Amino acid sequence: MANIILVGAQWGDEGKGKIIDVLTDKVGVVVRTQGGNNAGHTVFINDEKFVLHLIPSGILRKDKKCVIGNGVVIDPIGLCEEMEGLKKRGVKIDGNLFISETAHIVFPYHRELDSQREVLKGKNKIGTTKRGIGPAYADKASRTGLRTLDLINKERFKELLEARTNENNLILKTLGANPLSFKEVYEQYSVAAKYLKPYVTNTVMLLQEELQKETGILFEGAQGTFLDIDHGTYPYVTSSNTTAGGACTGSGVPPTCIDYVVGVMKAYTTRVGEGPLPSENSEIADLLHSMGREFGSTTGRPRRCGWFDAVSTSYAVKINGISKLAITNLDGLDTLGVIKVCVGYKYGSTTYNYVPSDINILTKVEPVYAEFEGWKKPTIGASNWKELPLNARKYLRAIAELSGARLNIVSVGPDRKQTIFV
Ligand code: IMP
């Protein structure tokens, strides 16, 4: 079976959860390799809604091994709640979930620092999810982080946590925030450590065994290409590598074992939080919000919306090595007479066909649009390619071609059944 990396080709929230769920059928193992509980993957199964934040969506299928890899940052309290919530709904966790012993831990001081830094930034705030993701990755890079193997080692954990809490309390006090009680955090985290211990293991060796057995591994990306710490719209990004390379560093599986990369993108564009969004448009935002669509699954915030942006998706195809595209949310455009697609960014006398790195340029570019005729018919009932309206097929072919990869999957609704293989 193939080893597949799945990435978001836009700014996150591309509908990856559903595509991951569909592709899970083809593999034996699903791995999360970056990010933390800032992510929210929504999956509908027979009208039942599941929102996953840290646990790979593969958990919703029986007998799939699910791995939280070394590249993830784990909020243990959030993870325990997520596991308990799923267990109560009859989802099998024991024997199916494995947590990397070297994944880093998110602590309350990370969340507090995340919030305080946003306040300090004022109008330049990033609009983070306030889950402590940035400060936790900063500790990892500064070599001052604690990993799951520290969390589950009683003696070592106490000593390390006390030192880290004291140090971070000094910073919090300087920022005018309340210091945290070491005792409270220690007690709370010790309960979580006991709960999580049986699931913690060397996931690198586990994945190496699965590679030998050729079970097939799906690497489920969280967030999206333009939130990548290196390739995104810095500084308006998250703190991990959301692009394809992150799947390898975040799991210990080498690039030579990857068969192909699937890119997921919406038939239009959305973004949560601050930062440039060149094809942002209030008409399409009002339309989607009035349909009750495009509210964040982690924070509930309304997402910013815009026309499909082929400049950014073609860049995403290049840097991720995407060969297959999954286009989601086509049905969101069903009522429109004219649909626009951004095909260039104009800045002075220059027209960019790629995403400029300088944020000061990117925030000022004028989108150049191509126009497509809408189909003005519901696509939600279509079960195969031929059942889609002609104009919808033309639109899908055009945006895949402009992006530079082959169209493989079209999603016309949240359920597994509302999936068309092209
Ligand atoms: P952080 O990851 O919480 O630090 O937030 C940094 C930026 O990434 C903010 O603009 C968030 O809105 C955005 N972000 C983080 N996680 C997600 C996600 O899962 N979907 C979409 N945007 C996200």
CSV table of C-alpha atoms in Angstrom, one decimal, residues 40-416:
chain,number,residue,atom,x,y,z
A,40,GLY,CA,-9.7,21.1,14.2
A,41,HIS,CA,-10.5,18.4,11.7
A,42,THR,CA,-14.2,17.9,11.2
A,43,VAL,CA,-15.6,14.5,10.0
A,44,PHE,CA,-19.3,13.6,9.5
A,45,ILE,CA,-20.2,9.9,9.6
A,46,ASN,CA,-23.9,9.2,9.0
A,47,ASP,CA,-24.8,12.7,10.1
A,48,GLU,CA,-22.8,12.3,13.3
A,49,LYS,CA,-20.2,15.1,13.7
A,50,PHE,CA,-16.7,14.5,15.1
A,51,VAL,CA,-14.2,17.3,15.6
A,52,LEU,CA,-10.6,16.1,16.2
A,53,HIS,CA,-7.9,18.3,17.5
A,54,LEU,CA,-4.9,16.1,18.3
A,55,ILE,CA,-5.9,12.6,17.5
A,56,PRO,CA,-5.6,11.6,13.8
A,57,SER,CA,-9.0,11.3,12.1
A,58,GLY,CA,-8.1,7.7,11.2
A,59,ILE,CA,-9.3,6.8,14.7
A,60,LEU,CA,-12.9,6.9,13.4
A,61,ARG,CA,-12.2,3.8,11.3
A,62,LYS,CA,-11.9,0.5,13.1
A,63,ASP,CA,-8.5,-1.2,13.2
A,64,LYS,CA,-6.4,1.6,11.9
A,65,LYS,CA,-3.2,2.5,13.9
A,66,CYS,CA,-3.1,6.2,14.7
A,67,VAL,CA,0.1,7.9,15.7
A,68,ILE,CA,0.7,11.3,17.2
A,69,GLY,CA,4.3,11.9,15.9
A,70,ASN,CA,7.3,13.5,17.4
A,71,GLY,CA,6.7,16.8,15.5
A,72,VAL,CA,3.4,17.5,17.3
A,73,VAL,CA,3.1,19.6,20.4
A,74,ILE,CA,0.7,18.0,22.9
A,75,ASP,CA,-1.6,19.6,25.4
A,76,PRO,CA,-2.0,16.6,27.7
A,77,ILE,CA,-5.2,17.9,29.3
A,78,GLY,CA,-6.8,18.6,25.9
A,79,LEU,CA,-5.7,15.2,24.7
A,80,CYS,CA,-7.1,13.3,27.7
A,81,GLU,CA,-10.5,15.1,27.2
A,82,GLU,CA,-10.4,14.3,23.5
A,83,MET,CA,-9.7,10.6,24.2
A,84,GLU,CA,-12.4,10.3,26.8
A,85,GLY,CA,-14.9,12.1,24.6
A,86,LEU,CA,-14.3,9.6,21.8
A,87,LYS,CA,-14.3,6.6,24.1
A,88,LYS,CA,-17.8,7.7,25.4
A,89,ARG,CA,-19.0,7.7,21.8
A,90,GLY,CA,-17.8,4.2,21.3
A,91,VAL,CA,-14.6,4.9,19.3
A,92,LYS,CA,-11.8,2.4,20.0
A,93,ILE,CA,-8.7,4.1,21.3
A,94,ASP,CA,-6.9,1.3,23.2
A,95,GLY,CA,-4.6,-0.6,20.9
A,96,ASN,CA,-5.2,2.0,18.1
A,97,LEU,CA,-3.6,5.1,19.5
A,98,PHE,CA,0.2,5.6,19.9
A,99,ILE,CA,1.9,8.8,21.2
A,100,SER,CA,5.5,9.7,20.4
A,101,GLU,CA,7.8,9.7,23.5
A,102,THR,CA,9.6,12.7,22.0
A,103,ALA,CA,6.6,14.9,21.2
A,104,HIS,CA,6.8,18.2,23.1
A,105,ILE,CA,4.3,19.2,25.8
A,106,VAL,CA,2.2,22.4,26.0
A,107,PHE,CA,2.0,23.9,29.5
A,108,PRO,CA,-0.3,26.6,30.9
A,109,TYR,CA,2.6,29.1,30.8
A,110,HIS,CA,2.8,28.6,27.0
A,111,ARG,CA,-0.9,29.5,26.7
A,112,GLU,CA,-0.5,32.5,29.0
A,113,LEU,CA,2.5,33.7,27.0
A,114,ASP,CA,0.7,33.2,23.8
A,115,SER,CA,-2.2,35.5,25.0
A,116,GLN,CA,0.1,38.1,26.5
A,117,ARG,CA,2.3,38.3,23.4
A,118,GLU,CA,-0.9,38.9,21.3
A,119,VAL,CA,-1.9,41.7,23.6
A,120,LEU,CA,1.6,43.3,23.4
A,121,LYS,CA,1.5,43.1,19.6
A,122,GLY,CA,-1.7,45.3,19.6
A,123,LYS,CA,-2.9,46.0,16.0
A,124,ASN,CA,-0.1,43.7,14.7
A,125,LYS,CA,-1.4,40.7,16.5
A,126,ILE,CA,-1.3,37.4,14.6
A,127,GLY,CA,-4.8,36.2,15.7
A,128,THR,CA,-3.5,32.9,17.2
A,129,THR,CA,-5.8,30.2,18.6
A,130,LYS,CA,-4.2,31.0,22.0
A,131,ARG,CA,-3.5,27.3,22.5
A,132,GLY,CA,0.2,28.0,23.4
A,133,ILE,CA,1.5,26.6,20.1
A,134,GLY,CA,4.1,29.3,19.3
A,135,PRO,CA,5.7,29.4,22.8
A,136,ALA,CA,5.8,25.5,23.0
A,137,TYR,CA,7.6,25.3,19.7
A,138,ALA,CA,9.9,28.2,20.8
A,139,ASP,CA,10.8,26.1,23.9
A,140,LYS,CA,11.5,23.1,21.7
A,141,ALA,CA,13.9,25.2,19.5
A,142,SER,CA,15.5,26.8,22.6
A,143,ARG,CA,16.1,23.3,24.0
A,144,THR,CA,14.1,24.1,27.1
A,145,GLY,CA,11.0,22.0,26.3
A,146,LEU,CA,9.6,19.0,28.1
A,147,ARG,CA,8.7,15.9,26.1
A,148,THR,CA,6.2,13.1,26.8
A,149,LEU,CA,9.0,10.9,28.1
A,150,ASP,CA,9.7,13.6,30.7
A,151,LEU,CA,6.0,13.9,31.5
A,152,ILE,CA,5.6,10.2,32.3
A,153,ASN,CA,8.7,10.0,34.5
A,154,LYS,CA,7.4,11.1,37.9
A,155,GLU,CA,10.6,12.2,39.6
A,156,ARG,CA,12.1,13.9,36.6
A,157,PHE,CA,8.9,15.6,35.7
A,158,LYS,CA,8.5,17.3,39.1
A,159,GLU,CA,12.0,18.7,39.0
A,160,LEU,CA,11.8,19.9,35.4
A,161,LEU,CA,8.4,21.4,35.7
A,162,GLU,CA,9.2,23.3,38.9
A,163,ALA,CA,12.3,24.9,37.3
A,164,ARG,CA,10.4,25.8,34.1
A,165,THR,CA,7.4,27.2,36.0
A,166,ASN,CA,9.7,29.4,38.1
A,167,GLU,CA,11.5,30.7,35.1
A,168,ASN,CA,8.3,31.4,33.1
A,169,ASN,CA,6.6,33.1,36.1
A,170,LEU,CA,9.4,35.7,36.1
A,171,ILE,CA,8.5,36.5,32.5
A,172,LEU,CA,4.8,36.5,33.2
A,173,LYS,CA,5.2,38.9,36.1
A,174,THR,CA,7.2,41.2,33.9
A,175,LEU,CA,4.4,41.2,31.4
A,176,GLY,CA,1.9,42.1,34.1
A,177,ALA,CA,0.3,38.7,34.1
A,178,ASN,CA,-0.5,36.4,37.1
A,179,PRO,CA,2.1,33.8,37.9
A,180,LEU,CA,1.1,30.1,37.8
A,181,SER,CA,1.0,27.8,40.7
A,182,PHE,CA,3.5,25.0,40.2
A,183,LYS,CA,1.6,22.7,42.6
A,184,GLU,CA,-1.7,23.1,40.7
A,185,VAL,CA,-0.1,22.5,37.3
A,186,TYR,CA,1.9,19.6,38.7
A,187,GLU,CA,-1.1,17.9,40.2
A,188,GLN,CA,-3.2,18.3,37.0
A,189,TYR,CA,-0.5,17.2,34.7
A,190,SER,CA,0.4,14.2,36.9
A,191,VAL,CA,-3.2,12.9,36.5
A,192,ALA,CA,-2.9,13.3,32.7
A,193,ALA,CA,0.5,11.7,32.7
A,194,LYS,CA,-0.8,8.5,34.4
A,195,TYR,CA,-3.7,8.4,31.9
A,196,LEU,CA,-1.5,8.8,28.8
A,197,LYS,CA,1.5,6.6,29.9
A,198,PRO,CA,0.2,3.4,28.4
A,199,TYR,CA,-0.1,5.0,24.9
A,200,VAL,CA,3.4,6.6,24.9
A,201,THR,CA,6.0,4.7,22.9
A,202,ASN,CA,8.8,5.0,20.4
A,203,THR,CA,6.7,5.7,17.3
A,204,VAL,CA,9.7,6.0,15.0
A,205,MET,CA,10.4,2.3,15.5
A,206,LEU,CA,6.7,1.5,15.2
A,207,LEU,CA,6.5,3.3,11.9
A,208,GLN,CA,9.7,1.6,10.6
A,209,GLU,CA,8.0,-1.7,11.3
A,210,GLU,CA,4.9,-0.6,9.4
A,211,LEU,CA,7.1,0.5,6.5
A,212,GLN,CA,8.6,-3.0,6.4
A,213,LYS,CA,5.1,-4.6,6.4
A,214,GLU,CA,4.1,-2.1,3.6
A,215,THR,CA,0.8,-1.4,5.5
A,216,GLY,CA,0.5,2.0,3.9
A,217,ILE,CA,0.8,5.2,5.9
A,218,LEU,CA,-1.2,8.4,5.6
A,219,PHE,CA,0.5,11.6,7.0
A,220,GLU,CA,-2.3,13.9,7.9
A,221,GLY,CA,-1.3,17.5,7.6
A,222,ALA,CA,-2.8,20.1,9.9
A,223,GLN,CA,-3.2,23.9,9.1
A,224,GLY,CA,-2.1,24.8,5.5
A,225,THR,CA,0.8,25.7,3.3
A,226,PHE,CA,0.6,29.5,3.8
A,227,LEU,CA,0.6,29.0,7.6
A,228,ASP,CA,4.0,27.2,7.3
A,229,ILE,CA,6.7,28.8,9.5
A,230,ASP,CA,9.2,28.8,6.6
A,231,HIS,CA,7.0,29.1,3.5
A,232,GLY,CA,3.9,30.9,4.8
A,233,THR,CA,3.0,34.5,5.0
A,234,TYR,CA,5.5,35.2,7.9
A,235,PRO,CA,4.9,36.4,10.6
A,236,TYR,CA,1.2,35.6,10.1
A,237,VAL,CA,1.8,31.9,10.3
A,238,THR,CA,1.7,29.0,12.8
A,239,SER,CA,4.9,27.7,14.4
A,240,SER,CA,5.4,24.3,12.6
A,241,ASN,CA,6.2,23.1,9.1
A,242,THR,CA,2.8,22.5,7.6
A,243,THR,CA,4.3,21.7,4.2
A,244,ALA,CA,5.1,18.2,3.0
A,245,GLY,CA,8.7,18.1,4.4
A,246,GLY,CA,7.2,18.4,7.9
A,247,ALA,CA,5.6,15.0,7.6
A,248,CYS,CA,9.1,13.4,7.4
A,249,THR,CA,10.8,15.3,10.2
A,250,GLY,CA,7.7,15.0,12.4
A,251,SER,CA,7.5,11.2,12.1
A,252,GLY,CA,11.0,9.8,11.4
A,253,VAL,CA,9.9,8.4,8.1
A,254,PRO,CA,12.4,9.2,5.3
A,255,PRO,CA,11.4,11.1,2.2
A,256,THR,CA,12.5,8.1,0.0
A,257,CYS,CA,9.5,6.1,1.5
A,258,ILE,CA,6.9,8.6,0.3
A,259,ASP,CA,4.9,7.6,-2.8
A,260,TYR,CA,2.9,10.8,-3.5
A,261,VAL,CA,1.5,14.0,-2.0
A,262,VAL,CA,-2.2,15.0,-2.1
A,263,GLY,CA,-3.1,18.6,-1.8
A,264,VAL,CA,-6.5,19.6,-0.4
A,265,MET,CA,-8.0,23.0,-1.4
A,266,LYS,CA,-11.4,24.6,-1.3
A,267,ALA,CA,-13.1,25.7,-4.4
A,268,TYR,CA,-12.7,29.2,-3.0
A,269,THR,CA,-10.3,30.6,-0.3
A,270,THR,CA,-10.6,31.1,3.4
A,271,ARG,CA,-8.3,32.2,6.3
A,272,VAL,CA,-8.8,32.6,10.1
A,273,GLY,CA,-6.7,35.1,12.0
A,274,GLU,CA,-4.7,38.1,10.7
A,275,GLY,CA,-2.4,38.4,7.7
A,276,PRO,CA,-2.7,38.9,3.9
A,277,LEU,CA,-5.4,37.3,1.9
A,278,PRO,CA,-5.1,38.8,-1.6
A,279,SER,CA,-8.4,37.5,-3.1
A,280,GLU,CA,-10.5,38.4,0.0
A,281,ASN,CA,-14.0,39.5,-1.0
A,282,SER,CA,-16.9,40.6,1.2
A,283,GLU,CA,-19.6,39.4,-1.3
A,284,ILE,CA,-18.4,35.7,-1.1
A,285,ALA,CA,-17.9,36.0,2.7
A,286,ASP,CA,-21.4,37.3,3.2
A,287,LEU,CA,-22.8,34.6,1.0
A,288,LEU,CA,-21.0,31.7,2.8
A,289,HIS,CA,-21.6,33.1,6.3
A,290,SER,CA,-25.3,33.5,5.5
A,291,MET,CA,-25.4,29.8,4.6
A,292,GLY,CA,-24.0,29.1,8.1
A,293,ARG,CA,-20.6,28.1,6.6
A,294,GLU,CA,-17.1,29.1,7.4
A,295,PHE,CA,-16.9,29.4,11.1
A,296,GLY,CA,-13.7,28.0,12.7
A,297,SER,CA,-14.1,24.5,14.3
A,298,THR,CA,-11.5,25.2,17.0
A,299,THR,CA,-12.3,28.8,18.0
A,300,GLY,CA,-15.7,29.4,16.3
A,301,ARG,CA,-14.4,32.6,14.7
A,302,PRO,CA,-15.9,33.5,11.3
A,303,ARG,CA,-13.4,32.7,8.6
A,304,ARG,CA,-12.3,35.4,6.1
A,305,CYS,CA,-13.4,34.4,2.6
A,306,GLY,CA,-12.2,35.1,-0.9
A,307,TRP,CA,-12.2,33.9,-4.5
A,308,PHE,CA,-10.1,30.9,-5.5
A,309,ASP,CA,-6.5,32.0,-5.6
A,310,ALA,CA,-4.5,30.1,-8.3
A,311,VAL,CA,-1.3,32.1,-7.7
A,312,SER,CA,-1.0,30.7,-4.2
A,313,THR,CA,-2.3,27.2,-5.0
A,314,SER,CA,0.2,26.8,-7.8
A,315,TYR,CA,3.0,27.8,-5.4
A,316,ALA,CA,1.7,25.3,-2.9
A,317,VAL,CA,1.7,22.6,-5.6
A,318,LYS,CA,5.4,23.4,-6.4
A,319,ILE,CA,6.8,23.5,-2.8
A,320,ASN,CA,4.8,20.4,-1.6
A,321,GLY,CA,5.3,18.3,-4.7
A,322,ILE,CA,1.6,17.8,-4.9
A,323,SER,CA,0.6,15.4,-7.7
A,324,LYS,CA,-3.1,14.9,-6.8
A,325,LEU,CA,-5.7,17.5,-5.9
A,326,ALA,CA,-8.7,17.1,-3.7
A,327,ILE,CA,-11.1,20.0,-4.2
A,328,THR,CA,-13.7,20.5,-1.4
A,329,ASN,CA,-16.7,22.7,-0.7
A,330,LEU,CA,-17.7,23.0,-4.4
A,331,ASP,CA,-21.3,23.2,-3.2
A,332,GLY,CA,-20.5,26.6,-1.5
A,333,LEU,CA,-20.5,28.2,-5.0
A,334,ASP,CA,-23.7,26.6,-6.3
A,335,THR,CA,-25.8,29.8,-6.3
A,336,LEU,CA,-23.3,32.2,-8.1
A,337,GLY,CA,-23.8,33.5,-11.6
A,338,VAL,CA,-20.2,34.5,-12.1
A,339,ILE,CA,-17.2,33.0,-10.3
A,340,LYS,CA,-13.8,34.8,-10.2
A,341,VAL,CA,-10.4,33.2,-9.9
A,342,CYS,CA,-7.2,35.1,-9.0
A,343,VAL,CA,-4.6,34.4,-11.7
A,344,GLY,CA,-2.0,37.1,-10.8
A,345,TYR,CA,-0.9,39.6,-8.2
A,346,LYS,CA,-0.4,43.1,-9.5
A,347,TYR,CA,2.0,45.4,-7.6
A,348,GLY,CA,3.0,48.6,-9.4
A,349,SER,CA,4.2,47.6,-12.8
A,350,THR,CA,5.0,44.0,-11.7
A,351,THR,CA,2.5,41.1,-12.0
A,352,TYR,CA,3.5,38.2,-9.8
A,353,ASN,CA,2.7,34.6,-10.7
A,354,TYR,CA,4.0,33.4,-7.3
A,355,VAL,CA,3.6,34.5,-3.7
A,356,PRO,CA,6.1,37.3,-2.9
A,357,SER,CA,7.9,36.7,0.4
A,358,ASP,CA,7.8,40.3,1.5
A,359,ILE,CA,4.7,40.8,3.6
A,360,ASN,CA,4.7,44.5,2.8
A,361,ILE,CA,4.3,43.7,-0.8
A,362,LEU,CA,1.8,40.9,-0.3
A,363,THR,CA,-0.6,43.0,1.7
A,364,LYS,CA,-0.7,45.6,-1.1
A,365,VAL,CA,-1.0,43.4,-4.2
A,366,GLU,CA,-4.1,43.8,-6.4
A,367,PRO,CA,-5.6,40.5,-7.6
A,368,VAL,CA,-5.9,40.0,-11.3
A,369,TYR,CA,-9.1,37.9,-12.0
A,370,ALA,CA,-10.3,35.5,-14.7
A,371,GLU,CA,-14.1,35.0,-14.7
A,372,PHE,CA,-16.1,31.7,-15.0
A,373,GLU,CA,-19.7,31.2,-15.6
A,374,GLY,CA,-21.5,29.7,-12.6
A,375,TRP,CA,-23.7,26.6,-12.8
A,376,LYS,CA,-26.6,27.8,-10.5
A,377,LYS,CA,-27.6,24.3,-9.7
A,378,PRO,CA,-27.1,22.2,-6.5
A,379,THR,CA,-24.1,19.9,-6.8
A,380,ILE,CA,-24.7,18.3,-3.4
A,381,GLY,CA,-26.6,15.2,-4.8
A,382,ALA,CA,-24.0,14.4,-7.5
A,383,SER,CA,-22.4,11.0,-7.0
A,384,ASN,CA,-20.1,10.9,-10.0
A,385,TRP,CA,-18.2,13.3,-12.3
A,386,LYS,CA,-20.9,13.2,-15.1
A,387,GLU,CA,-23.6,14.2,-12.7
A,388,LEU,CA,-21.9,17.5,-12.0
A,389,PRO,CA,-23.2,20.5,-14.0
A,390,LEU,CA,-21.0,21.2,-17.1
A,391,ASN,CA,-19.9,24.6,-15.8
A,392,ALA,CA,-18.9,23.1,-12.5
A,393,ARG,CA,-16.8,20.5,-14.3
A,394,LYS,CA,-15.2,23.3,-16.5
A,395,TYR,CA,-14.5,25.3,-13.3
A,396,LEU,CA,-12.9,22.4,-11.5
A,397,ARG,CA,-10.7,21.4,-14.5
A,398,ALA,CA,-9.6,25.1,-14.8
A,399,ILE,CA,-8.6,25.6,-11.2
A,400,ALA,CA,-6.7,22.2,-11.2
A,401,GLU,CA,-4.9,23.2,-14.4
A,402,LEU,CA,-4.1,26.6,-13.1
A,403,SER,CA,-2.7,25.0,-9.9
A,404,GLY,CA,-0.6,22.6,-11.9
A,405,ALA,CA,-1.7,19.2,-10.6
A,406,ARG,CA,-4.2,16.4,-11.5
A,407,LEU,CA,-7.7,16.6,-10.1
A,408,ASN,CA,-8.3,13.4,-8.1
A,409,ILE,CA,-11.2,14.0,-5.7
A,410,VAL,CA,-14.1,16.4,-5.6
A,411,SER,CA,-16.1,16.9,-2.4
A,412,VAL,CA,-19.7,18.1,-2.6
A,413,GLY,CA,-20.8,17.9,1.0
A,414,PRO,CA,-19.5,16.9,4.4
A,415,ASP,CA,-20.4,13.2,4.4
A,416,ARG,CA,-18.1,10.4,3.2
